[in-house]
PDB file of C-alpha atoms in Angstrom:
ATOM      1  CA  ASP A   1      57.643 -38.490  60.530  1.00  0.00           C
ATOM      2  CA  ALA A   2      54.121 -39.600  61.412  1.00  0.00           C
ATOM      3  CA  GLY A   3      52.778 -38.138  58.314  1.00  0.00           C
ATOM      4  CA  VAL A   4      50.134 -35.278  57.997  1.00  0.00           C
ATOM      5  CA  ILE A   5      48.066 -35.229  61.671  1.00  0.00           C
ATOM      6  CA  GLN A   6      44.487 -33.963  61.562  1.00  0.00           C
ATOM      7  CA  SER A   7      42.158 -33.681  64.528  1.00  0.00           C
ATOM      8  CA  PRO A   8      39.211 -34.755  65.542  1.00  0.00           C
ATOM      9  CA  ARG A   9      38.843 -37.799  63.082  1.00  0.00           C
ATOM     10  CA  HIS A  10      34.880 -37.098  63.629  1.00  0.00           C
ATOM     11  CA  GLU A  11      33.143 -34.383  64.926  1.00  0.00           C
ATOM     12  CA  VAL A  12      29.614 -33.897  65.693  1.00  0.00           C
ATOM     13  CA  THR A  13      28.031 -30.340  66.268  1.00  0.00           C
ATOM     14  CA  GLU A  14      25.046 -28.378  66.548  1.00  0.00           C
ATOM     15  CA  MET A  15      24.106 -25.991  63.956  1.00  0.00           C
ATOM     16  CA  GLY A  16      25.490 -22.306  65.395  1.00  0.00           C
ATOM     17  CA  GLN A  17      28.416 -23.746  67.105  1.00  0.00           C
ATOM     18  CA  GLU A  18      32.016 -22.800  66.563  1.00  0.00           C
ATOM     19  CA  VAL A  19      33.586 -25.974  65.266  1.00  0.00           C
ATOM     20  CA  THR A  20      37.833 -25.797  64.770  1.00  0.00           C
ATOM     21  CA  LEU A  21      39.746 -28.363  62.659  1.00  0.00           C
ATOM     22  CA  ARG A  22      43.351 -28.748  63.350  1.00  0.00           C
ATOM     23  CA  CYS A  23      46.292 -30.018  60.877  1.00  0.00           C
ATOM     24  CA  LYS A  24      49.754 -30.396  61.241  1.00  0.00           C
ATOM     25  CA  PRO A  25      51.388 -30.989  58.206  1.00  0.00           C
ATOM     26  CA  ILE A  26      54.749 -32.654  57.391  1.00  0.00           C
ATOM     27  CA  SER A  27      57.904 -30.913  58.635  1.00  0.00           C
ATOM     28  CA  GLY A  28      59.882 -29.419  55.731  1.00  0.00           C
ATOM     29  CA  HIS A  29      56.682 -28.903  53.461  1.00  0.00           C
ATOM     30  CA  ASP A  30      56.447 -25.624  52.387  1.00  0.00           C
ATOM     31  CA  TYR A  31      52.769 -25.439  51.025  1.00  0.00           C
ATOM     32  CA  LEU A  32      49.522 -26.622  52.695  1.00  0.00           C
ATOM     33  CA  PHE A  33      46.220 -27.271  51.358  1.00  0.00           C
ATOM     34  CA  TRP A  34      42.786 -27.254  52.968  1.00  0.00           C
ATOM     35  CA  TYR A  35      39.844 -29.328  50.932  1.00  0.00           C
ATOM     36  CA  ARG A  36      36.063 -30.252  51.319  1.00  0.00           C
ATOM     37  CA  GLN A  37      34.990 -33.270  49.945  1.00  0.00           C
ATOM     38  CA  THR A  38      30.987 -34.210  49.503  1.00  0.00           C
ATOM     39  CA  MET A  39      29.573 -36.442  47.353  1.00  0.00           C
ATOM     40  CA  MET A  40      27.765 -33.607  45.344  1.00  0.00           C
ATOM     41  CA  ARG A  41      30.498 -31.453  44.619  1.00  0.00           C
ATOM     42  CA  GLY A  42      33.459 -33.671  45.056  1.00  0.00           C
ATOM     43  CA  LEU A  43      37.212 -32.537  46.107  1.00  0.00           C
ATOM     44  CA  GLU A  44      36.746 -28.746  46.650  1.00  0.00           C
ATOM     45  CA  LEU A  45      39.928 -26.542  47.377  1.00  0.00           C
ATOM     46  CA  LEU A  46      39.267 -24.080  50.104  1.00  0.00           C
ATOM     47  CA  ILE A  47      42.458 -22.258  50.802  1.00  0.00           C
ATOM     48  CA  TYR A  48      46.269 -22.558  50.508  1.00  0.00           C
ATOM     49  CA  PHE A  49      49.658 -21.227  52.299  1.00  0.00           C
ATOM     50  CA  ASN A  50      52.766 -20.985  51.253  1.00  0.00           C
ATOM     51  CA  ASN A  51      55.290 -20.566  53.970  1.00  0.00           C
ATOM     52  CA  ASN A  52      52.318 -20.268  56.574  1.00  0.00           C
ATOM     53  CA  VAL A  53      51.309 -17.020  54.265  1.00  0.00           C
ATOM     54  CA  PRO A  54      47.506 -17.448  52.932  1.00  0.00           C
ATOM     55  CA  ILE A  55      47.911 -17.371  49.062  1.00  0.00           C
ATOM     56  CA  ASP A  56      44.566 -17.889  47.786  1.00  0.00           C
ATOM     57  CA  ASP A  57      41.234 -18.246  49.735  1.00  0.00           C
ATOM     58  CA  SER A  58      38.799 -17.810  46.806  1.00  0.00           C
ATOM     59  CA  GLY A  59      37.537 -21.573  47.526  1.00  0.00           C
ATOM     60  CA  MET A  60      36.225 -20.466  51.159  1.00  0.00           C
ATOM     61  CA  PRO A  61      32.542 -20.827  50.528  1.00  0.00           C
ATOM     62  CA  GLU A  62      31.455 -17.886  53.006  1.00  0.00           C
ATOM     63  CA  ASP A  63      32.838 -15.577  55.796  1.00  0.00           C
ATOM     64  CA  ARG A  64      31.605 -18.294  58.275  1.00  0.00           C
ATOM     65  CA  PHE A  65      35.196 -20.131  57.061  1.00  0.00           C
ATOM     66  CA  SER A  66      38.554 -18.790  58.042  1.00  0.00           C
ATOM     67  CA  ALA A  67      41.703 -20.613  58.353  1.00  0.00           C
ATOM     68  CA  LYS A  68      45.315 -19.997  59.653  1.00  0.00           C
ATOM     69  CA  MET A  69      48.709 -20.936  59.943  1.00  0.00           C
ATOM     70  CA  PRO A  70      50.681 -19.599  62.799  1.00  0.00           C
ATOM     71  CA  ASN A  71      53.546 -21.360  62.667  1.00  0.00           C
ATOM     72  CA  ALA A  72      54.953 -24.064  60.057  1.00  0.00           C
ATOM     73  CA  SER A  73      53.690 -26.898  62.361  1.00  0.00           C
ATOM     74  CA  PHE A  74      50.067 -25.821  62.596  1.00  0.00           C
ATOM     75  CA  SER A  75      46.955 -24.906  60.754  1.00  0.00           C
ATOM     76  CA  THR A  76      43.040 -24.590  61.762  1.00  0.00           C
ATOM     77  CA  LEU A  77      39.839 -24.164  59.767  1.00  0.00           C
ATOM     78  CA  LYS A  78      37.427 -22.848  61.630  1.00  0.00           C
ATOM     79  CA  ILE A  79      33.468 -22.255  61.098  1.00  0.00           C
ATOM     80  CA  GLN A  80      31.423 -20.092  62.801  1.00  0.00           C
ATOM     81  CA  PRO A  81      28.666 -19.964  63.261  1.00  0.00           C
ATOM     82  CA  SER A  82      28.571 -24.167  61.661  1.00  0.00           C
ATOM     83  CA  GLU A  83      25.224 -25.024  59.492  1.00  0.00           C
ATOM     84  CA  PRO A  84      24.208 -28.212  58.350  1.00  0.00           C
ATOM     85  CA  ARG A  85      25.069 -27.937  54.848  1.00  0.00           C
ATOM     86  CA  ASP A  86      29.011 -27.725  56.111  1.00  0.00           C
ATOM     87  CA  SER A  87      28.760 -31.127  57.034  1.00  0.00           C
ATOM     88  CA  ALA A  88      31.231 -32.704  54.998  1.00  0.00           C
ATOM     89  CA  VAL A  89      34.830 -34.739  55.234  1.00  0.00           C
ATOM     90  CA  TYR A  90      37.816 -31.917  55.565  1.00  0.00           C
ATOM     91  CA  PHE A  91      41.111 -32.531  54.521  1.00  0.00           C
ATOM     92  CA  CYS A  92      44.270 -31.095  54.643  1.00  0.00           C
ATOM     93  CA  ALA A  93      47.203 -31.915  52.455  1.00  0.00           C
ATOM     94  CA  SER A  94      51.181 -30.911  53.204  1.00  0.00           C
ATOM     95  CA  PHE A  95      52.589 -30.381  50.080  1.00  0.00           C
ATOM     96  CA  SER A  96      56.462 -30.614  48.791  1.00  0.00           C
ATOM     97  CA  TRP A  97      57.170 -31.323  45.076  1.00  0.00           C
ATOM     98  CA  PRO A  98      56.103 -33.436  43.394  1.00  0.00           C
ATOM     99  CA  GLU A  99      53.976 -34.574  45.897  1.00  0.00           C
ATOM    100  CA  ALA A 100      50.961 -33.907  48.031  1.00  0.00           C
ATOM    101  CA  PHE A 101      50.458 -35.951  51.401  1.00  0.00           C
ATOM    102  CA  PHE A 102      47.005 -36.113  52.692  1.00  0.00           C
ATOM    103  CA  GLY A 103      45.632 -36.584  56.524  1.00  0.00           C
ATOM    104  CA  GLN A 104      43.113 -38.889  57.306  1.00  0.00           C
ATOM    105  CA  GLY A 105      40.279 -36.105  56.905  1.00  0.00           C
ATOM    106  CA  THR A 106      37.931 -34.892  59.740  1.00  0.00           C
ATOM    107  CA  ARG A 107      34.415 -35.853  59.139  1.00  0.00           C
ATOM    108  CA  LEU A 108      32.013 -32.931  60.088  1.00  0.00           C
ATOM    109  CA  THR A 109      28.433 -33.467  61.205  1.00  0.00           C
ATOM    110  CA  VAL A 110      26.466 -30.448  61.854  1.00  0.00           C
ATOM    111  CA  VAL A 111      22.682 -31.348  63.270  1.00  0.00           C
TER     112      VAL A 111
ATOM    113  CA  GLY B   1      40.730 -20.596  36.108  1.00  0.00           C
ATOM    114  CA  ASP B   2      42.346 -23.662  36.132  1.00  0.00           C
ATOM    115  CA  SER B   3      39.942 -26.769  36.274  1.00  0.00           C
ATOM    116  CA  VAL B   4      39.821 -30.774  36.018  1.00  0.00           C
ATOM    117  CA  THR B   5      36.833 -32.712  34.410  1.00  0.00           C
ATOM    118  CA  GLN B   6      36.897 -36.711  35.153  1.00  0.00           C
ATOM    119  CA  MET B   7      34.066 -38.919  33.959  1.00  0.00           C
ATOM    120  CA  GLU B   8      31.307 -39.803  35.961  1.00  0.00           C
ATOM    121  CA  GLY B   9      31.477 -42.981  37.935  1.00  0.00           C
ATOM    122  CA  PRO B  10      30.828 -45.516  39.144  1.00  0.00           C
ATOM    123  CA  VAL B  11      32.776 -47.666  36.847  1.00  0.00           C
ATOM    124  CA  THR B  12      32.112 -51.162  37.391  1.00  0.00           C
ATOM    125  CA  LEU B  13      34.393 -54.100  35.958  1.00  0.00           C
ATOM    126  CA  SER B  14      35.089 -57.892  36.015  1.00  0.00           C
ATOM    127  CA  GLU B  15      38.412 -58.914  37.258  1.00  0.00           C
ATOM    128  CA  GLU B  16      41.083 -58.908  34.616  1.00  0.00           C
ATOM    129  CA  ALA B  17      39.160 -56.116  32.322  1.00  0.00           C
ATOM    130  CA  PHE B  18      40.831 -53.167  30.949  1.00  0.00           C
ATOM    131  CA  LEU B  19      40.646 -50.211  32.761  1.00  0.00           C
ATOM    132  CA  THR B  20      40.151 -46.304  31.254  1.00  0.00           C
ATOM    133  CA  ILE B  21      39.484 -43.045  33.138  1.00  0.00           C
ATOM    134  CA  ASN B  22      39.269 -40.177  31.135  1.00  0.00           C
ATOM    135  CA  CYS B  23      40.420 -36.820  32.427  1.00  0.00           C
ATOM    136  CA  THR B  24      40.834 -33.432  30.703  1.00  0.00           C
ATOM    137  CA  TYR B  25      42.407 -30.370  32.024  1.00  0.00           C
ATOM    138  CA  THR B  26      41.951 -26.400  31.266  1.00  0.00           C
ATOM    139  CA  ALA B  27      44.748 -24.518  32.583  1.00  0.00           C
ATOM    140  CA  THR B  28      46.944 -21.652  31.723  1.00  0.00           C
ATOM    141  CA  GLY B  29      50.829 -22.190  31.053  1.00  0.00           C
ATOM    142  CA  TYR B  30      52.464 -25.593  31.641  1.00  0.00           C
ATOM    143  CA  PRO B  31      50.415 -27.524  34.625  1.00  0.00           C
ATOM    144  CA  SER B  32      51.900 -31.337  36.107  1.00  0.00           C
ATOM    145  CA  LEU B  33      49.375 -33.591  36.069  1.00  0.00           C
ATOM    146  CA  PHE B  34      48.718 -36.248  38.626  1.00  0.00           C
ATOM    147  CA  TRP B  35      46.636 -39.219  39.616  1.00  0.00           C
ATOM    148  CA  TYR B  36      45.584 -40.207  43.301  1.00  0.00           C
ATOM    149  CA  VAL B  37      43.970 -42.718  44.459  1.00  0.00           C
ATOM    150  CA  GLN B  38      41.585 -42.732  47.666  1.00  0.00           C
ATOM    151  CA  TYR B  39      40.452 -46.003  49.541  1.00  0.00           C
ATOM    152  CA  PRO B  40      37.634 -46.214  51.980  1.00  0.00           C
ATOM    153  CA  GLY B  41      38.162 -44.317  54.830  1.00  0.00           C
ATOM    154  CA  GLU B  42      41.127 -42.769  53.717  1.00  0.00           C
ATOM    155  CA  GLY B  43      43.368 -39.907  52.621  1.00  0.00           C
ATOM    156  CA  LEU B  44      44.468 -39.562  49.026  1.00  0.00           C
ATOM    157  CA  GLN B  45      47.783 -41.092  47.775  1.00  0.00           C
ATOM    158  CA  LEU B  46      49.858 -40.250  44.919  1.00  0.00           C
ATOM    159  CA  LEU B  47      49.395 -42.989  42.399  1.00  0.00           C
ATOM    160  CA  LEU B  48      51.375 -41.459  39.169  1.00  0.00           C
ATOM    161  CA  LYS B  49      52.344 -38.158  38.047  1.00  0.00           C
ATOM    162  CA  ALA B  50      53.810 -36.493  34.701  1.00  0.00           C
ATOM    163  CA  THR B  51      55.308 -32.943  34.736  1.00  0.00           C
ATOM    164  CA  LYS B  52      55.718 -32.251  30.858  1.00  0.00           C
ATOM    165  CA  ALA B  53      53.788 -32.770  27.670  1.00  0.00           C
ATOM    166  CA  ASP B  54      54.319 -36.546  26.210  1.00  0.00           C
ATOM    167  CA  ASP B  55      55.518 -37.780  29.963  1.00  0.00           C
ATOM    168  CA  LYS B  56      54.123 -40.929  30.711  1.00  0.00           C
ATOM    169  CA  GLY B  57      53.676 -41.477  34.144  1.00  0.00           C
ATOM    170  CA  SER B  58      53.127 -45.061  35.420  1.00  0.00           C
ATOM    171  CA  ASN B  59      52.927 -47.180  38.566  1.00  0.00           C
ATOM    172  CA  LYS B  60      51.719 -50.573  39.443  1.00  0.00           C
ATOM    173  CA  GLY B  61      50.274 -51.118  36.381  1.00  0.00           C
ATOM    174  CA  PHE B  62      48.545 -47.960  35.707  1.00  0.00           C
ATOM    175  CA  GLU B  63      49.636 -45.463  33.494  1.00  0.00           C
ATOM    176  CA  ALA B  64      48.562 -41.987  31.939  1.00  0.00           C
ATOM    177  CA  THR B  65      50.206 -40.103  28.902  1.00  0.00           C
ATOM    178  CA  TYR B  66      50.094 -35.983  29.075  1.00  0.00           C
ATOM    179  CA  ARG B  67      48.504 -35.328  25.936  1.00  0.00           C
ATOM    180  CA  LYS B  68      49.172 -31.452  25.556  1.00  0.00           C
ATOM    181  CA  GLU B  69      47.263 -31.238  22.400  1.00  0.00           C
ATOM    182  CA  THR B  70      43.960 -33.052  23.663  1.00  0.00           C
ATOM    183  CA  THR B  71      44.666 -31.659  27.266  1.00  0.00           C
ATOM    184  CA  SER B  72      43.856 -34.692  28.328  1.00  0.00           C
ATOM    185  CA  PHE B  73      45.813 -37.202  30.947  1.00  0.00           C
ATOM    186  CA  HIS B  74      43.634 -40.398  30.810  1.00  0.00           C
ATOM    187  CA  LEU B  75      44.045 -43.283  33.200  1.00  0.00           C
ATOM    188  CA  GLU B  76      44.742 -47.035  32.103  1.00  0.00           C
ATOM    189  CA  LYS B  77      45.328 -50.365  33.260  1.00  0.00           C
ATOM    190  CA  GLY B  78      45.393 -53.814  31.339  1.00  0.00           C
ATOM    191  CA  SER B  79      43.607 -55.778  33.859  1.00  0.00           C
ATOM    192  CA  VAL B  80      42.304 -54.482  36.933  1.00  0.00           C
ATOM    193  CA  GLN B  81      41.969 -56.516  40.093  1.00  0.00           C
ATOM    194  CA  VAL B  82      39.479 -56.624  42.968  1.00  0.00           C
ATOM    195  CA  SER B  83      42.083 -54.790  45.196  1.00  0.00           C
ATOM    196  CA  ASP B  84      41.973 -51.733  42.471  1.00  0.00           C
ATOM    197  CA  SER B  85      38.379 -50.506  43.585  1.00  0.00           C
ATOM    198  CA  ALA B  86      38.579 -47.391  45.086  1.00  0.00           C
ATOM    199  CA  VAL B  87      37.976 -43.608  43.992  1.00  0.00           C
ATOM    200  CA  TYR B  88      40.565 -42.328  41.498  1.00  0.00           C
ATOM    201  CA  PHE B  89      40.896 -38.348  41.295  1.00  0.00           C
ATOM    202  CA  CYS B  90      43.010 -36.719  38.377  1.00  0.00           C
ATOM    203  CA  ALA B  91      44.470 -33.162  39.797  1.00  0.00           C
ATOM    204  CA  LEU B  92      46.922 -30.181  38.124  1.00  0.00           C
ATOM    205  CA  TYR B  93      49.413 -28.108  40.365  1.00  0.00           C
ATOM    206  CA  ASN B  94      49.928 -24.886  38.497  1.00  0.00           C
ATOM    207  CA  GLY B  95      51.570 -21.866  40.104  1.00  0.00           C
ATOM    208  CA  GLY B  96      51.453 -23.250  43.456  1.00  0.00           C
ATOM    209  CA  LYS B  97      47.668 -24.445  43.243  1.00  0.00           C
ATOM    210  CA  LEU B  98      46.378 -28.097  43.308  1.00  0.00           C
ATOM    211  CA  ILE B  99      43.244 -28.658  42.053  1.00  0.00           C
ATOM    212  CA  PHE B 100      41.279 -31.981  41.876  1.00  0.00           C
ATOM    213  CA  GLY B 101      38.555 -33.410  39.610  1.00  0.00           C
ATOM    214  CA  GLN B 102      35.518 -35.056  41.128  1.00  0.00           C
ATOM    215  CA  GLY B 103      36.839 -38.182  41.496  1.00  0.00           C
ATOM    216  CA  THR B 104      35.735 -41.230  39.593  1.00  0.00           C
ATOM    217  CA  GLU B 105      34.539 -44.582  42.088  1.00  0.00           C
ATOM    218  CA  LEU B 106      35.904 -47.867  40.720  1.00  0.00           C
ATOM    219  CA  SER B 107      34.564 -51.112  41.693  1.00  0.00           C
ATOM    220  CA  VAL B 108      35.906 -54.302  39.989  1.00  0.00           C
ATOM    221  CA  LYS B 109      33.996 -57.494  41.054  1.00  0.00           C
ATOM    222  CA  PRO B 110      35.833 -61.110  41.062  1.00  0.00           C
TER     223      PRO B 110
END
């Protein structure tokens, strides 16, 4: 398996634009997590799925953020409209007990 | 809700020095505890784990013991190397949720 694949690796967008981040988890893993990493706030859990079903989205900062997992091999995190304070590295992690496997992250810059 | 608190960094040590990074947690029930490591430009990787009280996780010379009485899981290494320079994250897994601490940056100088 190629591991967790995130795309794009880097995204620069203008304030107000829609941004979609993508994640392909490891086949057979039943949990998928989305995190946001910033210097100020560290690694924040945004939302997680179990068997493609969203379980807890209490970490999603605002209604501008949404996430979906239409099938076991694909998930998206969407920000609409984007704002400069959304600039961060976004990670997705695929989990099968007892280990989480992280993608390399998407570095988002909103100007 | 559940949470993890780590000592603030950065931590700067000389090669072969002893390392301790403190981690405490708050959780209901019986969480499993982890240390992950992040090298520059990469995602996090599992370093070690402990699934119940008094368990000791170990890997690559790093150790941490699950102390339920003090709700702690401190990371230790007897002799650090330059190659250990990275950001270290303490984490807990409880009821399907995986939560991380803020991360502690370690810099080891030759």
